[in-house]
Coordinates of C-alpha atoms and ligand atoms in Angstrom, one line a residue:
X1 CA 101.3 66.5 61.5
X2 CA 104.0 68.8 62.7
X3 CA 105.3 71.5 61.2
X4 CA 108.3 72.3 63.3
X5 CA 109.7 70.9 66.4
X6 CA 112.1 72.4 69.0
X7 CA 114.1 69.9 71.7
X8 CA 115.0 71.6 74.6
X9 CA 116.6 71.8 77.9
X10 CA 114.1 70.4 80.2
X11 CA 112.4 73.6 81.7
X12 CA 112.0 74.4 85.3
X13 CA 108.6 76.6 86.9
X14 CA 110.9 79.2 89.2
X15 CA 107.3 80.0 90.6
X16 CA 104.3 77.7 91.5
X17 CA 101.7 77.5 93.9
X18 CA 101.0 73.6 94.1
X19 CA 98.9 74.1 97.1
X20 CA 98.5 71.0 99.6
X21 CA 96.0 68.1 100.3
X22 CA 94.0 66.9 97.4
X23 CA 94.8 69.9 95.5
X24 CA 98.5 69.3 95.3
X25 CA 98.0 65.6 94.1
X26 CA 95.4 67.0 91.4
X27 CA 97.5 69.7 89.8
X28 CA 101.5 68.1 90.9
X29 CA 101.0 65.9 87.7
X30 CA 100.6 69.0 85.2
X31 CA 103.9 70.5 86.2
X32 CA 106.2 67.4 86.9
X33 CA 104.9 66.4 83.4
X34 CA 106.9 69.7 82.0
X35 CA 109.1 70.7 84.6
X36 CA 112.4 68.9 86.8
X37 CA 112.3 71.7 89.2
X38 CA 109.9 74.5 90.8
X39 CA 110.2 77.1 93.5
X40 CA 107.0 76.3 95.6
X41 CA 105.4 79.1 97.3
X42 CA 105.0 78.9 101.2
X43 CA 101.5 80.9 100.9
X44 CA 99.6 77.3 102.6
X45 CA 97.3 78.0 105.3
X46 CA 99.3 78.0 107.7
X47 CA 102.5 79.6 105.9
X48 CA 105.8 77.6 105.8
X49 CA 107.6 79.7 107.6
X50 CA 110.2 77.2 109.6
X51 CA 112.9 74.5 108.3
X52 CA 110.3 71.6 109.5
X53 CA 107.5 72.6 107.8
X54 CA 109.3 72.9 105.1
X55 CA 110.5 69.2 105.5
X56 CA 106.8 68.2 106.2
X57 CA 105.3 70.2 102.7
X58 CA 108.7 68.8 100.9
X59 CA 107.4 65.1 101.9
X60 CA 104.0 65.7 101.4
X61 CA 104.3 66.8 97.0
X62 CA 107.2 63.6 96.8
X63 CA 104.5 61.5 98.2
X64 CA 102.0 62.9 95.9
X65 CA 104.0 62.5 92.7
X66 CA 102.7 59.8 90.4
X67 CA 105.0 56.8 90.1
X68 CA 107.3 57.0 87.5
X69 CA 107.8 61.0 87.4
X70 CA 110.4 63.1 88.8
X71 CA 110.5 66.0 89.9
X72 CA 112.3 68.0 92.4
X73 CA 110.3 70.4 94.4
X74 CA 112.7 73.6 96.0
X75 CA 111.3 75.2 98.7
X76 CA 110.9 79.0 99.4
X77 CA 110.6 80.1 103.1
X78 CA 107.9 81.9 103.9
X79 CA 109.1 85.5 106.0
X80 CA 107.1 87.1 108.7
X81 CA 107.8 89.6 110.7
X82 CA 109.3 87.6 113.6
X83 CA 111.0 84.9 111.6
X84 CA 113.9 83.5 113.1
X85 CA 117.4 84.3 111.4
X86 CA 118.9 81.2 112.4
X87 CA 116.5 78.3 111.5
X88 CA 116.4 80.2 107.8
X89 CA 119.7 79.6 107.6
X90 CA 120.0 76.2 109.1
X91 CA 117.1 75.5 106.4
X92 CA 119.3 76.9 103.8
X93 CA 122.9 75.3 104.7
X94 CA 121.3 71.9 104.8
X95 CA 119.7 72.5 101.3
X96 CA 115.8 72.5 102.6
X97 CA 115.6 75.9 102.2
X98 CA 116.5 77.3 98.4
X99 CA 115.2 80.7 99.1
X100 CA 112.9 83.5 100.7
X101 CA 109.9 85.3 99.8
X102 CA 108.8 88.4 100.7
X103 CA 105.2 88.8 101.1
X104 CA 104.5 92.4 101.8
X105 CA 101.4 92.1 104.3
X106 CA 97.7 92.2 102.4
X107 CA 99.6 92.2 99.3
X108 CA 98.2 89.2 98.0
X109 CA 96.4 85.7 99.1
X110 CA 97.4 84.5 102.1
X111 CA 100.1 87.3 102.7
X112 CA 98.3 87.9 106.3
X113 CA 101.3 86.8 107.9
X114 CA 103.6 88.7 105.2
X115 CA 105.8 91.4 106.6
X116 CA 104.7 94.7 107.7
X117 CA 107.5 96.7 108.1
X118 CA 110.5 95.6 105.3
X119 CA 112.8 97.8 107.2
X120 CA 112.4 96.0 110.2
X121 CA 113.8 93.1 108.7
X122 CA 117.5 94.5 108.2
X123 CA 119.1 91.4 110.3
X124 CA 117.3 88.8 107.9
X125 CA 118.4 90.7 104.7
X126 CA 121.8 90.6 106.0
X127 CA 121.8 87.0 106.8
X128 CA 120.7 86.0 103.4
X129 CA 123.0 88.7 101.7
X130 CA 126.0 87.1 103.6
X131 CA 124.8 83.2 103.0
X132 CA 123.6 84.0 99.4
X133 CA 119.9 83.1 100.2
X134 CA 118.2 84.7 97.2
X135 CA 114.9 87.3 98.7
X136 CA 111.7 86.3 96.2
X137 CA 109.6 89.5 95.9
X138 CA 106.0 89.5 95.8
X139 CA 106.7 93.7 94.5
X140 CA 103.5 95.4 95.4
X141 CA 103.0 97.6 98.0
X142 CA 100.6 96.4 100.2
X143 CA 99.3 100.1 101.0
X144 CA 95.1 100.0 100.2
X145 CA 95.2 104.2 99.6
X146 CA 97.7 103.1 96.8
X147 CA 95.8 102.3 93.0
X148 CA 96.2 98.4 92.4
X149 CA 97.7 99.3 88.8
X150 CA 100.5 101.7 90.3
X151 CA 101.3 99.0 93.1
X152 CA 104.5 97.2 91.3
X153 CA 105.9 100.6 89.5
X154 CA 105.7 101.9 93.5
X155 CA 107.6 99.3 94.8
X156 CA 110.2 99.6 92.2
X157 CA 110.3 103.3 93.4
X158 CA 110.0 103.4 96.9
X159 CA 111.2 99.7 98.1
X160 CA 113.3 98.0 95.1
X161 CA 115.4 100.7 94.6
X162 CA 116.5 101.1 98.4
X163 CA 116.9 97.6 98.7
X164 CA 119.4 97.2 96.0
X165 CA 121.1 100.1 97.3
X166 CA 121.4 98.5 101.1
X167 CA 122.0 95.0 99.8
X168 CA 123.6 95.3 96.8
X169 CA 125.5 91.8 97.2
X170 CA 121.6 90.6 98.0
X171 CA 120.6 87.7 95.2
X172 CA 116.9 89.3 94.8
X173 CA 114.1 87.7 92.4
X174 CA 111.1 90.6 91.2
X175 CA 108.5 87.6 90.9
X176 CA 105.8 87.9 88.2
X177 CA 106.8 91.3 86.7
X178 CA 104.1 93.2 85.1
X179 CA 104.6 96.4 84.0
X180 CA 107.2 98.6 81.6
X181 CA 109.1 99.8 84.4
X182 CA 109.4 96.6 86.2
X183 CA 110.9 95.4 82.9
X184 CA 113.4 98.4 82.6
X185 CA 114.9 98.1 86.0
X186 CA 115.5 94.9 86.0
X187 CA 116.6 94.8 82.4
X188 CA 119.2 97.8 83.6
X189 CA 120.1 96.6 87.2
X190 CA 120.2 93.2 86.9
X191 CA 123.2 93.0 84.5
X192 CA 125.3 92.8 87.6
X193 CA 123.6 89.2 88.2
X194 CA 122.0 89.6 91.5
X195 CA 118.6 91.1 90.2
X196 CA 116.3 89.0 88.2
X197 CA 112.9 88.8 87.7
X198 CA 110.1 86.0 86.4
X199 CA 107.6 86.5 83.6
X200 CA 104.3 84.4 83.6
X201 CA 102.8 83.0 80.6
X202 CA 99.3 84.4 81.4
X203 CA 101.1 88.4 81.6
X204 CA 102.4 87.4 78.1
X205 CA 99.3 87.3 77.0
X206 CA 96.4 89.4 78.7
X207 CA 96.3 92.9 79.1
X208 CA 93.8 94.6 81.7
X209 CA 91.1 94.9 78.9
X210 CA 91.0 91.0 79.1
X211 CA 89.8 91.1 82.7
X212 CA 87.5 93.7 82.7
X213 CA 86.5 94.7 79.0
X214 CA 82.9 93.1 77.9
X215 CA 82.5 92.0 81.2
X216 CA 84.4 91.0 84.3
X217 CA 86.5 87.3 83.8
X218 CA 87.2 86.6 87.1
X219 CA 89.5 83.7 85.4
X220 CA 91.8 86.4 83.9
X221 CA 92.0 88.5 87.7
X222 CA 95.2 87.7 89.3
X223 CA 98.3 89.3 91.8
X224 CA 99.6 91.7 90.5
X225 CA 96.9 92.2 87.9
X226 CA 97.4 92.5 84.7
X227 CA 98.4 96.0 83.0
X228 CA 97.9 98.4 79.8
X229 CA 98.8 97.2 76.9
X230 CA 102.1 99.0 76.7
X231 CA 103.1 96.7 79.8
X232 CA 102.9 93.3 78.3
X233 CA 104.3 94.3 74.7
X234 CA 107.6 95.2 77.4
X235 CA 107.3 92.0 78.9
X236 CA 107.0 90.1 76.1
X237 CA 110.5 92.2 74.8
X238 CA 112.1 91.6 78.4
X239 CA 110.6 87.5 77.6
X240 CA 112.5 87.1 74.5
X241 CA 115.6 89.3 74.8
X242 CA 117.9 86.4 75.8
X243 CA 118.9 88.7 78.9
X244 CA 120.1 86.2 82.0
X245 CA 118.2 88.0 84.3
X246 CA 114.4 87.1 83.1
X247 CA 113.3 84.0 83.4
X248 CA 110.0 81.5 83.3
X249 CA 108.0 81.3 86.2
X250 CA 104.2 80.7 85.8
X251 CA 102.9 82.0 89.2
X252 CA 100.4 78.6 88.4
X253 CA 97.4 79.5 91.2
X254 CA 95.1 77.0 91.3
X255 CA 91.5 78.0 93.7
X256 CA 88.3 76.2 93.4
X257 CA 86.1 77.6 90.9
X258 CA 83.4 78.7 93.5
X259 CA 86.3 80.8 95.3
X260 CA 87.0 82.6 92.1
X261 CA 83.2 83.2 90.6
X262 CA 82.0 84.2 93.8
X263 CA 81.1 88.3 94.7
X264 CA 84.7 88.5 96.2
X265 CA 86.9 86.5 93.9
X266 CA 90.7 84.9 94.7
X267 CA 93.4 86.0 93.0
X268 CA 94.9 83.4 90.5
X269 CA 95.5 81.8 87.3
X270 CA 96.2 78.1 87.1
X271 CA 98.0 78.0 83.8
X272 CA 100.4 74.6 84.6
X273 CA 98.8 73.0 82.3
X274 CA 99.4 75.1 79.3
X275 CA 101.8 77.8 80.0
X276 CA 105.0 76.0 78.5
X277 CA 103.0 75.6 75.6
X278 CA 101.9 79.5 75.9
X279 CA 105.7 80.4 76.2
X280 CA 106.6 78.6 73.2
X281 CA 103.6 80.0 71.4
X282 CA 104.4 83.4 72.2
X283 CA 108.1 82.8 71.5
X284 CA 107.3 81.8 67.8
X285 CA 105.4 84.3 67.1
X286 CA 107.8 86.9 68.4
X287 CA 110.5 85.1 65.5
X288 CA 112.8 83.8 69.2
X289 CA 112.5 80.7 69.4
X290 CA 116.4 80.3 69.4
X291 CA 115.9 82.4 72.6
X292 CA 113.0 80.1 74.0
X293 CA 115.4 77.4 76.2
X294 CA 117.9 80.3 77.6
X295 CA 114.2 82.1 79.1
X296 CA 112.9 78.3 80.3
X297 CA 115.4 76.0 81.3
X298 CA 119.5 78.4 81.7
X299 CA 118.9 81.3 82.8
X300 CA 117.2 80.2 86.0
X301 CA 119.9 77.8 87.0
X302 CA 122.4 80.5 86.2
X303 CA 121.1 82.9 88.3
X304 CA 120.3 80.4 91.1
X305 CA 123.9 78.7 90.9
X306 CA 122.3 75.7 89.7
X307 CA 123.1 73.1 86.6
X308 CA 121.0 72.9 84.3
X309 CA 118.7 70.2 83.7
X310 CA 120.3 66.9 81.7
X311 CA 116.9 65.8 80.4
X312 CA 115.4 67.2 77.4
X313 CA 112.3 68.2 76.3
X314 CA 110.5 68.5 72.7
X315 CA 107.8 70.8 71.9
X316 CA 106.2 70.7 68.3
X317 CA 103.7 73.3 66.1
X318 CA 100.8 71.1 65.1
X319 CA 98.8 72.0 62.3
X320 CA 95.6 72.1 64.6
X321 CA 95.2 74.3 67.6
X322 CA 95.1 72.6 71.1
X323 CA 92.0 73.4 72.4
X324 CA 91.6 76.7 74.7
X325 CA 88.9 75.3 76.7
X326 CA 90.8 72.6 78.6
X327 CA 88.9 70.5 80.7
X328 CA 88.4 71.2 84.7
X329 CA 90.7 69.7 87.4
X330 CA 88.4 67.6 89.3
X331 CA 89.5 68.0 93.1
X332 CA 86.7 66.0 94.9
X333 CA 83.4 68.2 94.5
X334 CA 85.2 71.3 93.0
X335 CA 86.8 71.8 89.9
X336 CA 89.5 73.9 89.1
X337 CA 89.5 75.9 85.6
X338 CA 92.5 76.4 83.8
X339 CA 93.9 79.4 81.6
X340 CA 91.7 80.2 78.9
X341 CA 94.7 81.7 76.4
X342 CA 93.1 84.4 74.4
X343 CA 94.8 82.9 71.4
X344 CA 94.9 79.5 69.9
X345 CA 98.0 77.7 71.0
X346 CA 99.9 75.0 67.9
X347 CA 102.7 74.2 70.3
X348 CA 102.6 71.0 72.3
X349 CA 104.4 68.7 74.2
X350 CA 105.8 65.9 72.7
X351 CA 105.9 62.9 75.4
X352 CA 109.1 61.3 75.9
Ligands
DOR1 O1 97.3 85.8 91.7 C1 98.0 85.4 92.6 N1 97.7 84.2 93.2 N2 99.0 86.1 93.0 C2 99.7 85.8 94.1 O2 100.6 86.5 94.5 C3 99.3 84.6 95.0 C4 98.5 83.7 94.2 C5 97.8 82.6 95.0 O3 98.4 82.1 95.9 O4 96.7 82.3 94.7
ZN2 ZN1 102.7 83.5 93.2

């Protein structure tokens, strides 16, 4: 039975990692099932870093979209330190490209091609700043002398900040914002429309305690990890503010369970399969749900200079709680184990 029902906007993920191979085709299907758009990350093995890979990985998720769904994959460019101005530009003019990212180097998986020195890369930043690329910031420094938990407020201080200041016509993303401060800037800075940042669903709703309290869940550890309490309380404020400049972007990571129970574990949460309904979960309980579809499906497209999606989609609060255990992505001989959310979930997607 359903107790309430919203129809919204259909959403788009402003932050996925679909991955490549047999992975992508396992996992595509739980994001195209919820969202018309996503930002993929470049962060394959080898990084898409030129306008013909980025052809070749575009090709490769169309081909591995089940018949009968659409979905329209945008591609982020990859930067390294000796990426070339003028193919990122071709890639963006002829509509391959839809942004950056910044990976600062051993920041986070597969950032060993990410850039080492970000103020090396003045001639890049001005290119995009003069094209109106939008820069996607992985925000941690990538320093190993600097404590994990302090590595976003840091980059705020020491790299954000001067950023803004040198670019301040510069479209920049903060992607997967996880602390109080984060929140703050961007709620302060980005009023003038050219700072944003994403929220994930997981950040919404684990707090350090959940990866390490009672026992390590290597499930729960993810890039940038999550915080104090305090933090996600301000993310869950920033979440359901209605400000333009936060929007949804589940930071979906999917690894192989092996690579994430293992003495060294990957960072990485693979949440497509339940973080709309964790959004609209959280939302409800916060008393916005009138706020949910800006945060989901307009605020990205503004930002981005997009439209906004003509197809909608309806969520609805069941009586019963989905289960929290979802079953395994099978992916040949591994599986993949999604999001365990800490509370039970009643939203749910209605299919169309
Ligand atoms: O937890 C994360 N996983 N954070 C990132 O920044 C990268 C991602 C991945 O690719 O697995
Ligand atoms: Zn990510």
């Amino acid at each position: 039975m359903s107790l309430a029902h919203i129809t919204i906007t259909k959403p788009d993920d402003w932050h996925v990692h679909l991955r490549d191979g047999e992975m992508l085709k396992a996992v595509l299907p739980y994001t195209a099932r919820r969202f018309a758009r996503a930002m993929v990350m470049p962060n394959l093995k080898p990084p898409v870093v030129t306008t013909a890979q980025a052809k070749v990985y575009r090709d490769e998720i169309l081909s591995a979209l089940p018949k009968g769904m659409s979905f329209e994959p945008l591609m982020a460019a990859y930067l390294t330190d000796d990426i070339d101005p003028c193919d990122l530009e071709r890639g963006f003019n002829d509509k391959v490209f839809a942004a950056a990212k910044l990976y600062p180097v051993h920041a986070t998986t597969n950032s060993e091609s990410g850039v080492t020195q970000i103020k090396s890369m003045r001639l890049v930043f001005e290119k995009m700043q003069r094209i109106g690329m939008p820069l996607l910031i992985h925000g941690e420094m990538g320093d190993p002398s600097i404590d994990i938990f302090d590595r976003e407020s840091a980059f705020v201080d020491r790299v954000l900040v001067g950023l803004r200041r040198d670019y301040p016509a510069l479209k920049i993303v903060l992607e997967h914002i996880t602390t109080r401060q984060a929140a703050d800037y961007v709620a302060d800075e980005g009023r003038g429309g050219k700072l944003a940042a994403t929220i994930t669903a997981h950040h919404l709703l684990i707090n350090r305690n959940s990866m390490l309290a009672g026992g390590m869940k290597p499930h729960n550890y993810c890039l940038p990890v999550a915080k104090r309490e305090v933090h996600r309380q301000a993310l869950i404020r920033a979440a359901v503010s209605g400000g333009g400049m936060f929007f949804l972007g589940t930071d979906s990571a999917p690894h192989p369970r092996t690579a994430k129970e293992c003495a060294c574990g990957c960072a990485g949460i693979f949440t497509a399969c339940n973080a709309l309904e964790i959004y609209a979960q959280v939302f409800s309980e916060a008393g916005a749900l009138d706020q949910l579809e800006r945060f989901t499906s307009l605020n990205g497209p503004a930002f981005y200079g997009l439209s906004a999606n003509k197809d909608k989609i309806t969520l609805e609060r069941g009586q019963d709680c989905i289960s929290s255990d979802l079953a395994s992505v099978i992916v040949g001989q591994q599986e993949i184990i999604p999001f365990k959310s800490p509370i039970n979930l009643f939203w749910r997607v209605v299919d169309q």
